[in-house]
Structures are given as structure tokens and as C-alpha cells.
mmCIF file of C-alpha atoms in Angstrom:
data_model
loop_
_atom_site.group_PDB
_atom_site.id
_atom_site.type_symbol
_atom_site.label_atom_id
_atom_site.label_comp_id
_atom_site.label_asym_id
_atom_site.label_seq_id
_atom_site.Cartn_x
_atom_site.Cartn_y
_atom_site.Cartn_z
ATOM 1 C CA GLU R 123 0.000 0.000 0.000
ATOM 2 C CA PRO R 124 1.438 3.440 -0.930
ATOM 3 C CA GLU R 125 2.742 5.455 1.987
ATOM 4 C CA VAL R 126 3.568 9.017 2.897
ATOM 5 C CA THR R 127 7.137 8.964 4.168
ATOM 6 C CA GLN R 128 8.494 11.461 6.679
ATOM 7 C CA THR R 129 12.068 12.039 7.791
ATOM 8 C CA PRO R 130 13.528 12.251 10.312
ATOM 9 C CA SER R 131 11.292 10.416 12.757
ATOM 10 C CA HIS R 132 12.694 12.460 15.628
ATOM 11 C CA GLN R 133 14.639 15.704 15.588
ATOM 12 C CA VAL R 134 16.083 17.583 18.526
ATOM 13 C CA THR R 135 17.122 21.165 17.933
ATOM 14 C CA GLN R 136 18.208 24.165 19.946
ATOM 15 C CA MET R 137 15.909 27.143 20.304
ATOM 16 C CA GLY R 138 16.539 29.659 17.546
ATOM 17 C CA GLN R 139 17.830 27.098 15.058
ATOM 18 C CA GLU R 140 16.256 26.414 11.690
ATOM 19 C CA VAL R 141 14.758 22.998 11.011
ATOM 20 C CA ILE R 142 13.516 21.371 7.838
ATOM 21 C CA LEU R 143 11.058 18.524 8.070
ATOM 22 C CA ARG R 144 10.835 16.338 5.005
ATOM 23 C CA CYS R 145 7.973 14.441 3.469
ATOM 24 C CA VAL R 146 7.564 12.322 0.369
ATOM 25 C CA PRO R 147 3.855 12.235 -0.473
ATOM 26 C CA ILE R 148 2.243 9.445 -2.481
ATOM 27 C CA SER R 149 3.376 9.897 -6.059
ATOM 28 C CA ASN R 150 0.076 10.580 -7.836
ATOM 29 C CA HIS R 151 -1.390 12.750 -5.079
ATOM 30 C CA LEU R 152 -2.070 16.400 -5.810
ATOM 31 C CA TYR R 153 -2.924 17.943 -2.422
ATOM 32 C CA PHE R 154 -0.382 18.198 0.366
ATOM 33 C CA TYR R 155 -0.708 19.208 4.003
ATOM 34 C CA TRP R 156 1.154 19.785 7.211
ATOM 35 C CA TYR R 157 -0.517 19.295 10.583
ATOM 36 C CA ARG R 158 0.951 19.343 14.045
ATOM 37 C CA GLN R 159 0.009 17.804 17.383
ATOM 38 C CA ILE R 160 1.451 19.109 20.632
ATOM 39 C CA LEU R 161 1.707 16.289 23.179
ATOM 40 C CA GLY R 162 -1.672 15.642 24.773
ATOM 41 C CA GLN R 163 -3.481 18.089 22.507
ATOM 42 C CA LYS R 164 -5.525 17.859 19.334
ATOM 43 C CA VAL R 165 -4.232 17.664 15.786
ATOM 44 C CA GLU R 166 -4.037 21.177 14.295
ATOM 45 C CA PHE R 167 -3.967 22.249 10.666
ATOM 46 C CA LEU R 168 -0.953 24.264 9.537
ATOM 47 C CA VAL R 169 -1.020 24.575 5.756
ATOM 48 C CA SER R 170 -2.355 23.075 2.546
ATOM 49 C CA PHE R 171 -0.524 23.125 -0.788
ATOM 50 C CA TYR R 172 -1.927 22.551 -4.247
ATOM 51 C CA ASN R 173 -0.723 23.365 -7.738
ATOM 52 C CA ASN R 174 2.634 24.570 -6.393
ATOM 53 C CA GLU R 175 1.211 27.140 -4.050
ATOM 54 C CA ILE R 176 -0.278 27.482 -0.590
ATOM 55 C CA SER R 177 -4.072 27.182 -0.777
ATOM 56 C CA GLU R 178 -4.846 27.674 2.928
ATOM 57 C CA LYS R 179 -2.920 28.318 6.101
ATOM 58 C CA SER R 180 -3.830 28.634 9.749
ATOM 59 C CA GLU R 181 -2.912 31.303 12.298
ATOM 60 C CA ILE R 182 -0.164 29.012 13.564
ATOM 61 C CA PHE R 183 1.563 29.173 10.175
ATOM 62 C CA ASP R 184 3.216 32.559 10.661
ATOM 63 C CA ASP R 185 6.289 34.111 9.017
ATOM 64 C CA GLN R 186 8.542 31.603 10.769
ATOM 65 C CA PHE R 187 7.052 28.771 8.704
ATOM 66 C CA SER R 188 7.424 28.026 5.021
ATOM 67 C CA VAL R 189 6.733 25.099 2.714
ATOM 68 C CA GLU R 190 8.322 23.982 -0.510
ATOM 69 C CA ARG R 191 7.939 21.295 -3.084
ATOM 70 C CA PRO R 192 11.323 21.734 -4.717
ATOM 71 C CA ASP R 193 11.536 18.757 -7.036
ATOM 72 C CA GLY R 194 8.057 17.336 -7.585
ATOM 73 C CA SER R 195 8.748 14.614 -5.040
ATOM 74 C CA ASN R 196 9.641 16.090 -1.657
ATOM 75 C CA PHE R 197 7.386 18.397 0.344
ATOM 76 C CA THR R 198 9.214 20.237 3.092
ATOM 77 C CA LEU R 199 8.239 22.318 6.106
ATOM 78 C CA LYS R 200 10.817 24.825 7.314
ATOM 79 C CA ILE R 201 10.744 26.551 10.669
ATOM 80 C CA ARG R 202 13.186 29.447 10.535
ATOM 81 C CA SER R 203 13.879 30.120 14.187
ATOM 82 C CA THR R 204 12.433 27.450 16.442
ATOM 83 C CA LYS R 205 10.795 28.235 19.767
ATOM 84 C CA LEU R 206 10.192 25.912 22.693
ATOM 85 C CA GLU R 207 6.478 25.897 21.864
ATOM 86 C CA ASP R 208 7.194 24.473 18.406
ATOM 87 C CA SER R 209 7.891 21.134 20.084
ATOM 88 C CA ALA R 210 5.259 18.800 18.678
ATOM 89 C CA MET R 211 4.596 15.909 16.347
ATOM 90 C CA TYR R 212 4.428 17.172 12.771
ATOM 91 C CA PHE R 213 2.354 15.122 10.339
ATOM 92 C CA CYS R 214 2.517 15.416 6.581
ATOM 93 C CA ALA R 215 -0.508 14.242 4.585
ATOM 94 C CA SER R 216 -1.492 13.970 0.960
ATOM 95 C CA LYS R 217 -4.574 13.157 -1.070
ATOM 96 C CA ILE R 218 -5.267 12.476 -4.694
ATOM 97 C CA GLY R 219 -8.278 14.760 -5.204
ATOM 98 C CA GLN R 220 -10.845 16.965 -3.525
ATOM 99 C CA GLY R 221 -13.295 14.233 -2.631
ATOM 100 C CA SER R 222 -10.755 11.653 -1.536
ATOM 101 C CA GLY R 223 -9.414 10.825 1.903
ATOM 102 C CA TYR R 224 -6.100 11.818 3.371
ATOM 103 C CA THR R 225 -3.101 9.578 3.932
ATOM 104 C CA PHE R 226 -0.970 10.731 6.839
ATOM 105 C CA GLY R 227 2.713 10.055 7.277
ATOM 106 C CA SER R 228 3.979 8.580 10.532
ATOM 107 C CA GLY R 229 5.176 11.987 11.711
ATOM 108 C CA THR R 230 8.335 13.758 12.836
ATOM 109 C CA ARG R 231 8.663 14.389 16.534
ATOM 110 C CA LEU R 232 10.336 17.789 16.926
ATOM 111 C CA THR R 233 11.849 18.618 20.297
ATOM 112 C CA VAL R 234 13.139 22.153 20.803
ATOM 113 C CA VAL R 235 15.481 22.547 23.773
ATOM 114 C CA ARG N 133 -17.695 27.001 21.607
ATOM 115 C CA LYS N 134 -14.984 24.640 20.324
ATOM 116 C CA GLU N 135 -15.155 23.911 16.598
ATOM 117 C CA VAL N 136 -15.305 20.154 17.130
ATOM 118 C CA GLU N 137 -16.097 18.909 20.595
ATOM 119 C CA GLN N 138 -15.751 15.405 22.003
ATOM 120 C CA ASP N 139 -15.907 13.822 25.439
ATOM 121 C CA PRO N 140 -12.241 12.935 26.114
ATOM 122 C CA GLY N 141 -13.139 9.803 28.093
ATOM 123 C CA PRO N 142 -11.562 7.407 28.801
ATOM 124 C CA PHE N 143 -14.276 4.896 28.095
ATOM 125 C CA ASN N 144 -13.330 1.641 29.792
ATOM 126 C CA VAL N 145 -15.356 -1.275 28.435
ATOM 127 C CA PRO N 146 -15.086 -5.073 28.532
ATOM 128 C CA GLU N 147 -14.455 -7.077 25.375
ATOM 129 C CA GLY N 148 -17.676 -7.678 23.494
ATOM 130 C CA ALA N 149 -19.364 -4.521 24.734
ATOM 131 C CA THR N 150 -21.071 -1.948 22.549
ATOM 132 C CA VAL N 151 -19.792 1.593 22.969
ATOM 133 C CA ALA N 152 -20.915 4.876 21.438
ATOM 134 C CA PHE N 153 -19.037 8.143 20.997
ATOM 135 C CA ASN N 154 -20.560 11.497 20.224
ATOM 136 C CA CYS N 155 -19.225 14.670 18.711
ATOM 137 C CA THR N 156 -20.650 18.125 18.040
ATOM 138 C CA TYR N 157 -19.408 20.684 15.557
ATOM 139 C CA SER N 158 -19.979 24.418 15.507
ATOM 140 C CA ASN N 159 -19.878 25.326 11.809
ATOM 141 C CA SER N 160 -23.252 24.577 10.252
ATOM 142 C CA ALA N 161 -21.746 24.942 6.766
ATOM 143 C CA SER N 162 -19.404 21.995 7.293
ATOM 144 C CA GLN N 163 -19.359 19.688 4.336
ATOM 145 C CA SER N 164 -17.595 16.448 5.175
ATOM 146 C CA PHE N 165 -17.304 14.393 8.315
ATOM 147 C CA PHE N 166 -15.000 11.589 9.341
ATOM 148 C CA TRP N 167 -13.958 9.363 12.171
ATOM 149 C CA TYR N 168 -10.234 8.752 12.477
ATOM 150 C CA ARG N 169 -8.447 6.423 14.834
ATOM 151 C CA GLN N 170 -5.145 7.344 16.482
ATOM 152 C CA ASP N 171 -2.976 4.944 18.409
ATOM 153 C CA CYS N 172 -0.563 6.325 21.000
ATOM 154 C CA ARG N 173 2.116 8.495 19.354
ATOM 155 C CA LYS N 174 1.064 7.390 15.863
ATOM 156 C CA GLU N 175 -0.535 9.153 12.935
ATOM 157 C CA PRO N 176 -4.319 9.463 12.564
ATOM 158 C CA LYS N 177 -5.813 6.801 10.307
ATOM 159 C CA LEU N 178 -9.148 7.114 8.565
ATOM 160 C CA LEU N 179 -11.716 4.806 10.112
ATOM 161 C CA MET N 180 -14.721 5.876 8.079
ATOM 162 C CA SER N 181 -16.415 8.788 6.410
ATOM 163 C CA VAL N 182 -19.803 9.824 7.786
ATOM 164 C CA TYR N 183 -22.725 10.285 5.431
ATOM 165 C CA SER N 184 -26.074 11.950 6.058
ATOM 166 C CA SER N 185 -27.928 8.686 5.635
ATOM 167 C CA GLY N 186 -25.706 6.935 8.160
ATOM 168 C CA ASN N 187 -23.261 4.236 7.189
ATOM 169 C CA GLU N 188 -21.909 0.994 8.500
ATOM 170 C CA ASP N 189 -18.591 -0.785 8.073
ATOM 171 C CA GLY N 190 -18.513 -4.120 9.840
ATOM 172 C CA ARG N 191 -18.784 -3.501 13.573
ATOM 173 C CA PHE N 192 -18.695 0.283 13.126
ATOM 174 C CA THR N 193 -21.712 2.504 12.475
ATOM 175 C CA ALA N 194 -21.535 6.252 11.939
ATOM 176 C CA GLN N 195 -24.443 8.681 12.034
ATOM 177 C CA LEU N 196 -24.730 12.351 11.147
ATOM 178 C CA ASN N 197 -27.446 14.733 12.297
ATOM 179 C CA ARG N 198 -26.960 17.999 10.416
ATOM 180 C CA ALA N 199 -29.835 19.759 12.178
ATOM 181 C CA SER N 200 -28.246 19.147 15.584
ATOM 182 C CA GLN N 201 -24.669 19.349 14.250
ATOM 183 C CA TYR N 202 -23.964 16.020 15.858
ATOM 184 C CA ILE N 203 -21.969 12.988 14.754
ATOM 185 C CA SER N 204 -21.825 9.579 16.401
ATOM 186 C CA LEU N 205 -19.794 6.399 16.174
ATOM 187 C CA LEU N 206 -21.042 3.062 17.466
ATOM 188 C CA ILE N 207 -18.678 0.134 17.934
ATOM 189 C CA ARG N 208 -20.267 -3.267 18.438
ATOM 190 C CA ASP N 209 -18.566 -6.341 19.879
ATOM 191 C CA SER N 210 -15.499 -4.404 21.053
ATOM 192 C CA LYS N 211 -12.115 -6.049 20.589
ATOM 193 C CA LEU N 212 -8.925 -5.434 22.560
ATOM 194 C CA SER N 213 -7.454 -4.035 19.339
ATOM 195 C CA ASP N 214 -10.120 -1.313 19.278
ATOM 196 C CA SER N 215 -8.299 0.397 22.165
ATOM 197 C CA ALA N 216 -7.235 3.764 20.745
ATOM 198 C CA THR N 217 -8.263 7.411 20.583
ATOM 199 C CA TYR N 218 -11.140 8.126 18.209
ATOM 200 C CA LEU N 219 -11.013 11.498 16.501
ATOM 201 C CA CYS N 220 -14.070 13.267 15.161
ATOM 202 C CA VAL N 221 -12.963 15.249 12.125
ATOM 203 C CA VAL N 222 -14.807 17.854 10.077
ATOM 204 C CA ASN N 223 -14.039 19.567 6.805
ATOM 205 C CA PRO N 224 -15.504 22.992 7.591
ATOM 206 C CA ASN N 225 -15.674 24.247 4.020
ATOM 207 C CA ASN N 226 -15.523 23.035 0.494
ATOM 208 C CA ASN N 227 -12.685 25.013 -0.972
ATOM 209 C CA ALA N 228 -9.641 23.612 -2.708
ATOM 210 C CA GLY N 229 -7.635 23.397 0.490
ATOM 211 C CA ASN N 230 -9.937 20.866 2.140
ATOM 212 C CA MET N 231 -8.363 21.398 5.524
ATOM 213 C CA LEU N 232 -9.601 19.222 8.361
ATOM 214 C CA THR N 233 -10.606 20.334 11.850
ATOM 215 C CA PHE N 234 -9.984 17.706 14.490
ATOM 216 C CA GLY N 235 -11.722 17.158 17.790
ATOM 217 C CA GLY N 236 -9.637 16.423 20.818
ATOM 218 C CA GLY N 237 -10.451 12.721 20.624
ATOM 219 C CA THR N 238 -12.199 10.180 22.808
ATOM 220 C CA ARG N 239 -10.024 7.528 24.373
ATOM 221 C CA LEU N 240 -11.314 3.971 24.389
ATOM 222 C CA MET N 241 -9.811 1.192 26.481
ATOM 223 C CA VAL N 242 -11.162 -2.294 25.916
ATOM 224 C CA LYS N 243 -10.343 -4.689 28.756
ATOM 225 C CA PRO N 244 -10.280 -8.518 28.688
#
């Protein structure tokens, strides 16, 4: 069964450092997403990406965040200057079309120290 | 009012029991509704979509009441492997982004 692959599975970084979280969506999918889940809290939407541009973003997705799909395969989330409160599980997801369901990746656990 | 509200539980039930979870959503224009399952420290996985007419998938039955903005999930004949957190998920609009709004989840523990 096709999978959404995320790397690394766990990243520890110092406050103020830049991090890049990587995702390889399912190859024929057209819609891409980042969500995050702070430990013990609900899953929260960050950003959606379609046709090489951001289609929606939440209030969480401020100027410190950016996304890229540089090569038609990878879909990355960059946090420019990490804060302690960015510590969370970050899930990438993709879907083939508007009416279809999402497939989530297994997540990257980001710990900011 | 929270966008998607669920009783966090936990619901502790014996194997074989029937258990029901409820969820309410605040945006009356919401278009699509889902139940996801999340195991501890894992990604959410789609359990089933929820249709206005109600739908069933094996031991799982989902119902939607648009007038009351209420969604339910019924699990019959609970198995130990059903132990997980069940997430009520709503697509609040029908634009190209199709973002999902998650409830906080209801934790189910099925005991032998």
C-alpha cells in the first residue's frame, strides 16, 4: 500500500535554530498538508498546498514557517527560528483529489530545547 | 464554543461490549465528516467517512445529524485491538484546500 514517508522520525534542535522537516507524499497525489500535534493536545492544521502554491494556512503558520515542493517529489516544512512551543509531532498528509481521503505520514517528533 | 467537541473519556469497556461516541461541531456549513483512529504516538488513520444517511462498516456505524450538528460512532462487539483514541474530524468548508478540523479525541480502552 502506498505510503507518505516522513524524515527524520525524531529531531532535537536548539531554540533559535532552523529545522527542515521532510515528506515524500504518495506519487500521484495532488494535495499536500502539514498538521501538528502538541503532546496531549488535538491535531491542528498548519497549511495546505496545491498546484505549487499554498491554498490555505492557519494562524499558527506565521512568518517563521514556510513550505516547498522543490523537485516534484519532496514536500518540506521549514521553521526558521524554532521556539520551545514548536515542540510537537508534525504530520505530513497527501490526497489524490478533492473528494478523496487523506493519507498521513507517521510523523516527525520535533523537540526544541 | 470549540469547533469540534468530544468527550475525552476514557471509556473503559469489557471485550464484546457496545460503545458509542458522540461529537458536536460548531460550523453549520461543514461539508464532510470523518472518524479517524489514532494509536498512542502514531498518525491518525481514517476509520470511516460519515454520510447523512448513516453508514456501517462491519462492527462500526456512523451517524450524522446535520440539524443538531452532531456525529456519532457506534462500535459493536469491542475487541482489545479497538483500544485507541477516536477522533471526530470535520471539513468545515468546500474550498480547494480541504483542511480538516480535528476534535480532541475520545479515548477507548477495551479490557479482557
